[in-house]
């Protein structure tokens, strides 16, 4: 063996030993980062004073401002029923028809001194009461009662929508936290690898271009980590807005209540009974019934109401007591309430059209939610059981092969980029499945037993 070949062999052996030491250093640093992250998580868990889970989010969404406003509208509609379910009040009337200025009984004048009962004043007091004909009170009460039922259904619809929005924000927060953790881990690992590349470059074992590429990858990983932190803060703000909770990640522990994968097969179609039991459809049908009662009430105005009354008169110059009876009825000549009836008929037709449109929209929304649920379930199953584990194995094998000199830097960077993009996509897929699962369960809560939303799915 020549001297040149001997020197070359020694250089290769030194480079191999340096590469092995670098791999060991990288592995130890990555393990140290993992230990520190785990310790930090334990410290945060120990210092957390409150725990935020899905059930608490859903309960808080039931009492936000939008629900409170809708609840007060429902209470006002109930009060309208009490106001409508009453007969017209009796009317008491007191009057003086004649005041005599000359001397009368006991010499008293109408405006002179003496007791009021002995004055020369013709005075009377009586009561008048209106008798509503045509079942106007019952129809009025029925119309307002149907509107109160519609307002109550609107409240249930608002509850479902607000809970669905809050649950979506909650799962966005969980996904943001998961992306934040993954990006922090990848950023730390890329930083350790970049520092190792710098040492190898100084030792002459790595080119300047490869060292620069690893440094760029580390900076990109840091930028991705900062973006994940921003997404986490946005999710916190949105969740606080929907639930009125002052969430502080430094003091609060966010429980990962990911919904479990369903064991039963999903339905392919949406039954019509599911559509009719939705609160928005119920509200629309109640408004149709209210409009029908309002039309009947308009027709009932053709039956004129009768007002009866009586009064007791006292005229000292004529008689101490006299009784008056009254009877009055409006004369409906030349007008049969065509305007009121026409308006009520148009409002009934409008309510029927709105109810049909609400049914169509509800049917389309349920079908869309079902398709989104099915697609999200397929994506989540694929990522959780196949894509993510394979991406992790490929990245680990690439780092090990690169540390041993059996893989190029380009292949290593591609493997790390693939893992980073896969983890981000997996977090989105998991959040999409969780949101579609909870929203589907909420929007079909009155039709069938929904999925257990408090079970955890391990990945």
Coordinates of C-alpha atoms in Angstrom, one line a residue:
X1 CA 0.0 0.0 0.0
X2 CA 1.4 3.4 -1.0
X3 CA 1.8 6.3 1.3
X4 CA -1.0 8.3 -0.5
X5 CA -3.4 5.4 -0.1
X6 CA -2.5 5.1 3.5
X7 CA -3.2 8.8 4.2
X8 CA -6.5 8.6 2.4
X9 CA -7.5 5.6 4.4
X10 CA -6.7 7.4 7.7
X11 CA -8.7 10.4 6.6
X12 CA -11.7 8.2 5.8
X13 CA -11.4 6.6 9.2
X14 CA -11.2 9.9 11.0
X15 CA -14.2 11.2 9.0
X16 CA -16.1 8.1 10.0
X17 CA -15.2 8.5 13.7
X18 CA -16.2 12.2 13.5
X19 CA -19.5 11.4 11.8
X20 CA -20.3 8.7 14.5
X21 CA -19.5 11.2 17.3
X22 CA -21.7 13.8 15.5
X23 CA -24.5 11.3 15.3
X24 CA -24.2 10.4 19.0
X25 CA -24.1 14.1 19.9
X26 CA -27.2 14.8 17.7
X27 CA -29.1 11.9 19.3
X28 CA -28.2 13.1 22.8
X29 CA -29.2 16.6 22.0
X30 CA -32.5 15.5 20.6
X31 CA -33.1 13.3 23.6
X32 CA -32.3 16.3 25.9
X33 CA -34.7 18.5 24.0
X34 CA -37.4 15.8 24.4
X35 CA -36.8 15.6 28.1
X36 CA -36.9 19.3 28.5
X37 CA -40.2 19.5 26.6
X38 CA -41.6 16.7 28.7
X39 CA -40.5 18.4 31.9
X40 CA -41.9 21.7 30.7
X41 CA -45.2 20.0 30.0
X42 CA -45.2 18.5 33.5
X43 CA -44.5 21.8 35.1
X44 CA -47.4 23.5 33.1
X45 CA -49.7 20.6 34.1
X46 CA -48.7 21.0 37.8
X47 CA -49.2 24.8 37.8
X48 CA -52.5 24.7 35.8
X49 CA -55.3 25.8 38.0
X50 CA -58.2 25.1 35.6
X51 CA -58.9 22.4 33.0
X52 CA -60.7 23.2 29.8
X53 CA -62.4 20.2 28.0
X54 CA -65.0 19.8 25.4
X55 CA -67.9 19.5 27.9
X56 CA -67.0 22.8 29.5
X57 CA -66.7 24.5 26.1
X58 CA -70.1 23.3 25.1
X59 CA -71.6 24.4 28.4
X60 CA -70.0 27.8 28.2
X61 CA -71.3 28.2 24.7
X62 CA -74.9 27.8 26.0
X63 CA -74.5 31.0 27.9
X64 CA -72.8 33.4 25.5
X65 CA -74.3 36.7 24.4
X66 CA -75.8 35.4 21.2
X67 CA -77.7 32.7 23.1
X68 CA -78.7 35.2 25.8
X69 CA -80.2 37.5 23.2
X70 CA -82.1 34.7 21.6
X71 CA -83.3 33.4 25.0
X72 CA -84.7 36.9 25.9
X73 CA -86.5 36.9 22.6
X74 CA -88.1 33.6 23.5
X75 CA -89.1 35.0 26.9
X76 CA -90.7 38.0 25.2
X77 CA -92.6 35.7 23.0
X78 CA -93.9 33.8 26.0
X79 CA -95.0 37.1 27.5
X80 CA -96.9 37.9 24.3
X81 CA -99.0 34.8 24.9
X82 CA -100.1 36.1 28.3
X83 CA -100.9 39.5 26.8
X84 CA -103.0 37.9 24.0
X85 CA -104.9 35.4 26.2
X86 CA -107.2 37.9 27.9
X87 CA -110.6 39.5 27.2
X88 CA -111.0 43.2 26.8
X89 CA -111.0 45.1 30.1
X90 CA -114.3 46.6 31.3
X91 CA -114.4 50.4 31.0
X92 CA -115.7 52.5 33.9
X93 CA -117.2 55.8 33.0
X94 CA -118.1 58.7 35.3
X95 CA -119.7 61.9 34.1
X96 CA -121.9 64.9 34.9
X97 CA -124.4 65.8 32.2
X98 CA -126.1 68.9 33.7
X99 CA -125.1 71.4 36.4
X100 CA -128.1 73.5 37.6
X101 CA -127.2 77.1 38.6
X102 CA -130.5 77.9 40.4
X103 CA -131.5 76.8 43.8
X104 CA -132.6 73.2 44.1
X105 CA -132.8 70.7 46.9
X106 CA -132.3 72.3 50.3
X107 CA -131.5 75.5 48.5
X108 CA -128.2 74.2 47.1
X109 CA -126.9 75.3 43.8
X110 CA -124.9 73.2 41.4
X111 CA -121.7 75.2 42.1
X112 CA -122.6 76.5 45.5
X113 CA -121.8 75.3 49.0
X114 CA -123.0 72.0 50.5
X115 CA -122.5 68.3 50.1
X116 CA -121.8 67.0 46.6
X117 CA -124.7 64.5 46.8
X118 CA -127.2 67.3 47.4
X119 CA -125.9 69.6 44.7
X120 CA -128.0 70.3 41.7
X121 CA -125.8 68.2 39.4
X122 CA -127.0 65.3 37.2
X123 CA -124.2 62.7 37.7
X124 CA -123.8 59.1 36.6
X125 CA -121.3 56.2 36.7
X126 CA -121.3 53.1 34.7
X127 CA -119.4 50.1 33.2
X128 CA -119.0 49.1 29.5
X129 CA -117.7 45.7 28.4
X130 CA -116.9 44.4 24.9
X131 CA -117.9 40.9 23.9
X132 CA -115.5 39.5 21.3
X133 CA -117.2 37.2 18.9
X134 CA -115.8 34.7 16.4
X135 CA -113.3 33.1 18.9
X136 CA -110.9 36.1 18.5
X137 CA -109.3 35.6 21.8
X138 CA -108.6 31.9 21.2
X139 CA -107.2 32.6 17.7
X140 CA -105.1 35.5 19.0
X141 CA -103.7 33.2 21.7
X142 CA -103.1 30.4 19.3
X143 CA -101.1 32.7 16.9
X144 CA -98.9 34.1 19.6
X145 CA -98.5 30.6 21.2
X146 CA -97.2 29.3 17.9
X147 CA -94.8 32.2 17.6
X148 CA -93.6 31.5 21.1
X149 CA -92.9 27.9 20.1
X150 CA -91.0 29.1 17.0
X151 CA -88.9 31.4 19.3
X152 CA -88.1 28.5 21.5
X153 CA -87.1 26.4 18.5
X154 CA -84.9 29.4 17.4
X155 CA -83.3 29.2 20.8
X156 CA -82.5 25.5 20.3
X157 CA -81.1 26.3 16.8
X158 CA -78.9 29.1 18.2
X159 CA -77.7 26.8 21.0
X160 CA -76.6 24.2 18.4
X161 CA -74.9 26.7 16.2
X162 CA -73.0 28.4 19.0
X163 CA -72.0 25.0 20.4
X164 CA -70.8 23.9 17.0
X165 CA -68.8 27.1 16.6
X166 CA -67.3 26.8 20.0
X167 CA -66.4 23.1 19.5
X168 CA -64.8 24.0 16.2
X169 CA -62.7 26.7 17.9
X170 CA -61.8 24.2 20.6
X171 CA -60.5 21.6 18.2
X172 CA -58.7 24.4 16.2
X173 CA -56.9 25.2 19.5
X174 CA -56.0 21.5 20.1
X175 CA -54.7 21.3 16.5
X176 CA -52.8 24.5 16.9
X177 CA -51.2 23.2 20.1
X178 CA -50.3 19.9 18.5
X179 CA -48.8 21.7 15.5
X180 CA -46.9 24.0 17.9
X181 CA -45.4 21.1 19.8
X182 CA -44.5 19.3 16.6
X183 CA -43.0 22.4 15.0
X184 CA -41.0 23.2 18.2
X185 CA -39.6 19.6 18.2
X186 CA -38.7 19.8 14.5
X187 CA -37.2 23.2 15.0
X188 CA -35.0 22.1 17.9
X189 CA -34.0 19.0 16.0
X190 CA -33.1 21.1 12.9
X191 CA -31.2 23.5 15.0
X192 CA -29.1 20.7 16.6
X193 CA -28.5 19.3 13.1
X194 CA -27.4 22.7 11.8
X195 CA -25.0 23.1 14.7
X196 CA -23.6 19.7 14.0
X197 CA -23.2 20.6 10.3
X198 CA -21.3 23.7 11.4
X199 CA -18.8 21.6 13.4
X200 CA -18.4 19.2 10.5
X201 CA -17.8 22.1 8.1
X202 CA -15.0 23.5 10.4
X203 CA -13.5 20.0 10.5
X204 CA -13.6 19.8 6.7
X205 CA -16.0 16.9 6.7
X206 CA -18.9 18.9 5.1
X207 CA -19.1 21.4 2.3
X208 CA -20.1 25.0 2.9
X209 CA -23.1 24.6 0.6
X210 CA -24.5 21.7 2.6
X211 CA -23.9 23.5 5.9
X212 CA -25.7 26.6 4.6
X213 CA -28.6 24.4 3.4
X214 CA -29.0 22.8 6.8
X215 CA -28.8 26.3 8.4
X216 CA -31.6 27.5 6.1
X217 CA -33.7 24.5 6.9
X218 CA -33.3 25.2 10.7
X219 CA -34.4 28.8 10.1
X220 CA -37.4 27.7 8.1
X221 CA -38.3 25.3 10.9
X222 CA -38.1 28.2 13.4
X223 CA -40.4 30.3 11.1
X224 CA -42.9 27.4 11.0
X225 CA -42.7 27.2 14.8
X226 CA -43.5 31.0 15.1
X227 CA -46.4 30.6 12.7
X228 CA -47.8 27.7 14.8
X229 CA -47.6 29.9 18.0
X230 CA -49.5 32.6 16.2
X231 CA -52.2 30.1 15.1
X232 CA -52.5 28.9 18.7
X233 CA -53.0 32.5 20.0
X234 CA -55.7 33.1 17.3
X235 CA -57.5 29.9 18.3
X236 CA -57.4 31.0 22.0
X237 CA -58.9 34.4 21.1
X238 CA -61.7 32.9 18.9
X239 CA -62.6 30.3 21.6
X240 CA -62.7 33.0 24.2
X241 CA -65.0 35.1 22.1
X242 CA -67.5 32.2 21.5
X243 CA -67.5 31.0 25.1
X244 CA -66.8 34.3 27.1
X245 CA -64.0 32.4 28.9
X246 CA -60.8 34.2 29.7
X247 CA -58.4 31.5 28.6
X248 CA -54.8 31.8 29.8
X249 CA -52.6 29.0 28.5
X250 CA -50.1 29.6 31.4
X251 CA -52.7 28.7 34.0
X252 CA -55.2 26.6 32.1
X253 CA -54.7 23.0 31.0
X254 CA -56.4 22.2 27.7
X255 CA -57.7 18.6 27.8
X256 CA -57.4 16.8 24.5
X257 CA -61.0 15.5 24.2
X258 CA -60.6 14.2 20.7
X259 CA -63.7 12.2 19.5
X260 CA -63.2 8.5 19.0
X261 CA -63.5 6.9 15.7
X262 CA -67.0 5.5 15.2
X263 CA -67.4 1.7 15.2
X264 CA -70.8 1.7 13.3
X265 CA -71.1 2.4 9.6
X266 CA -72.4 5.8 8.6
X267 CA -75.7 6.2 6.8
X268 CA -75.6 7.0 3.1
X269 CA -78.7 9.1 3.0
X270 CA -80.5 11.6 5.3
X271 CA -84.0 10.4 6.3
X272 CA -86.8 12.9 6.0
X273 CA -87.6 12.5 9.7
X274 CA -84.1 14.0 10.6
X275 CA -85.0 17.1 8.5
X276 CA -88.3 17.6 10.2
X277 CA -86.9 17.3 13.7
X278 CA -84.3 20.0 13.2
X279 CA -85.1 23.1 15.3
X280 CA -84.9 25.5 12.4
X281 CA -87.5 23.4 10.5
X282 CA -89.7 23.2 13.6
X283 CA -89.5 27.0 13.9
X284 CA -90.5 27.5 10.3
X285 CA -93.5 25.1 10.7
X286 CA -94.6 26.8 13.8
X287 CA -94.6 30.1 12.0
X288 CA -96.8 28.6 9.3
X289 CA -99.3 27.6 12.0
X290 CA -99.1 31.0 13.5
X291 CA -99.8 32.6 10.1
X292 CA -102.8 30.3 9.6
X293 CA -104.2 31.4 13.0
X294 CA -103.6 35.0 12.1
X295 CA -105.6 34.5 8.9
X296 CA -108.4 32.9 10.8
X297 CA -108.3 35.9 13.2
X298 CA -108.6 38.3 10.3
X299 CA -111.6 36.4 8.9
X300 CA -113.1 36.4 12.4
X301 CA -113.2 40.2 12.3
X302 CA -116.2 39.9 10.0
X303 CA -118.2 39.0 13.2
X304 CA -118.7 42.4 14.8
X305 CA -117.9 42.7 18.5
X306 CA -120.7 43.8 20.8
X307 CA -120.3 46.4 23.6
X308 CA -122.8 46.3 26.4
X309 CA -123.0 48.6 29.4
X310 CA -125.0 50.1 32.1
X311 CA -124.8 53.2 34.3
X312 CA -126.5 54.5 37.4
X313 CA -127.7 58.2 37.2
X314 CA -128.5 60.5 40.1
X315 CA -130.4 63.8 39.4
X316 CA -131.6 65.4 42.6
X317 CA -134.3 67.5 40.8
X318 CA -135.7 64.5 39.0
X319 CA -134.9 61.2 40.7
X320 CA -132.5 60.0 43.2
X321 CA -131.7 56.8 41.2
X322 CA -132.1 55.9 37.6
X323 CA -130.6 53.0 35.5
X324 CA -129.3 53.3 32.0
X325 CA -128.6 50.2 29.7
X326 CA -126.5 50.5 26.6
X327 CA -125.8 48.3 23.6
X328 CA -123.5 49.2 20.7
X329 CA -122.3 47.4 17.6
X330 CA -120.1 48.7 14.7
X331 CA -121.9 49.0 11.4
X332 CA -119.7 47.2 8.9
X333 CA -121.2 48.5 5.7
X334 CA -119.3 48.4 2.5
X335 CA -116.1 46.8 3.9
X336 CA -115.5 43.2 4.9
X337 CA -111.9 43.5 6.2
X338 CA -110.6 42.5 2.8
X339 CA -107.3 44.3 3.4
X340 CA -106.6 42.5 6.7
X341 CA -107.6 39.2 5.2
X342 CA -105.5 39.7 2.1
X343 CA -102.4 40.7 4.1
X344 CA -102.8 37.6 6.4
X345 CA -103.2 35.4 3.3
X346 CA -100.0 36.7 1.8
X347 CA -98.1 36.3 5.1
X348 CA -99.4 32.7 5.3
X349 CA -98.1 31.9 1.8
X350 CA -94.8 33.6 2.6
X351 CA -94.5 31.5 5.7
X352 CA -95.2 28.3 3.8
X353 CA -92.6 29.2 1.2
X354 CA -90.0 30.0 3.9
X355 CA -90.8 26.7 5.6
X356 CA -90.2 24.8 2.3
X357 CA -87.0 26.7 1.7
X358 CA -85.9 25.9 5.3
X359 CA -86.5 22.2 4.7
X360 CA -84.5 22.2 1.5
X361 CA -81.6 24.1 3.1
X362 CA -81.7 21.7 6.1
X363 CA -81.8 18.7 3.9
X364 CA -78.8 20.0 1.9
X365 CA -76.9 20.9 5.0
X366 CA -77.4 17.5 6.6
X367 CA -76.3 15.8 3.5
X368 CA -73.2 18.1 3.3
X369 CA -72.4 17.5 6.9
X370 CA -72.7 13.7 6.4
X371 CA -70.4 13.8 3.4
X372 CA -67.9 16.0 5.3
X373 CA -68.1 13.6 8.3
X374 CA -67.5 10.6 6.1
X375 CA -64.6 12.2 4.2
X376 CA -63.0 13.5 7.4
X377 CA -63.3 10.1 9.0
X378 CA -61.5 8.5 6.0
X379 CA -58.7 11.1 6.1
X380 CA -58.2 10.8 9.8
X381 CA -58.1 7.0 9.7
X382 CA -55.6 7.1 6.9
X383 CA -53.3 9.7 8.5
X384 CA -53.5 8.2 12.0
X385 CA -52.9 4.6 11.0
X386 CA -50.7 4.8 8.0
X387 CA -49.3 8.1 6.8
X388 CA -48.0 9.6 10.0
X389 CA -46.2 6.5 11.3
X390 CA -44.6 5.9 7.9
X391 CA -43.4 9.5 7.7
X392 CA -41.9 9.3 11.1
X393 CA -40.1 6.1 10.3
X394 CA -38.8 7.5 7.0
X395 CA -37.5 10.7 8.7
X396 CA -35.8 8.6 11.5
X397 CA -34.2 6.3 9.0
X398 CA -33.0 9.2 6.9
X399 CA -31.4 10.9 9.9
X400 CA -29.7 7.7 10.9
X401 CA -28.5 7.0 7.3
X402 CA -27.2 10.5 6.9
X403 CA -25.3 10.3 10.2
X404 CA -23.6 7.1 8.9
X405 CA -22.8 8.7 5.6
X406 CA -25.2 6.5 3.6
X407 CA -27.6 9.2 2.5
X408 CA -27.2 12.5 0.8
X409 CA -28.1 15.8 2.4
X410 CA -30.8 16.4 -0.3
X411 CA -32.6 13.2 0.6
X412 CA -32.4 14.1 4.3
X413 CA -33.9 17.5 3.7
X414 CA -36.7 16.0 1.6
X415 CA -37.5 13.5 4.4
X416 CA -37.6 16.2 7.0
X417 CA -39.8 18.4 4.8
X418 CA -42.1 15.5 4.1
X419 CA -42.4 14.8 7.9
X420 CA -43.1 18.5 8.6
X421 CA -45.8 18.8 5.9
X422 CA -47.3 15.4 6.9
X423 CA -47.6 16.5 10.6
X424 CA -49.3 19.7 9.6
X425 CA -51.7 18.0 7.3
X426 CA -52.4 15.3 10.0
X427 CA -53.2 18.0 12.6
X428 CA -55.6 19.6 10.1
X429 CA -57.2 16.2 9.3
X430 CA -57.6 15.4 12.9
X431 CA -59.2 18.8 13.6
X432 CA -61.5 18.5 10.6
X433 CA -62.7 15.1 11.7
X434 CA -63.3 16.2 15.3
X435 CA -65.2 19.3 14.1
X436 CA -67.3 17.4 11.6
X437 CA -68.0 14.7 14.2
X438 CA -69.2 17.1 16.9
X439 CA -71.2 19.2 14.4
X440 CA -72.9 16.2 13.0
X441 CA -73.8 15.0 16.5
X442 CA -75.2 18.4 17.5
X443 CA -77.3 18.9 14.3
X444 CA -78.8 15.4 14.6
X445 CA -79.0 15.3 18.4
X446 CA -82.8 14.8 18.4
X447 CA -82.7 12.0 15.7
X448 CA -80.3 9.4 16.9
X449 CA -77.7 8.8 19.6
X450 CA -74.6 10.8 18.7
X451 CA -71.0 9.7 18.9
X452 CA -69.2 9.9 22.3
X453 CA -67.3 13.2 22.1
X454 CA -65.2 12.7 25.2
X455 CA -63.2 9.7 24.2
X456 CA -59.6 10.1 23.3
X457 CA -57.9 8.8 20.2
X458 CA -54.3 7.9 20.5
X459 CA -51.9 8.5 17.6

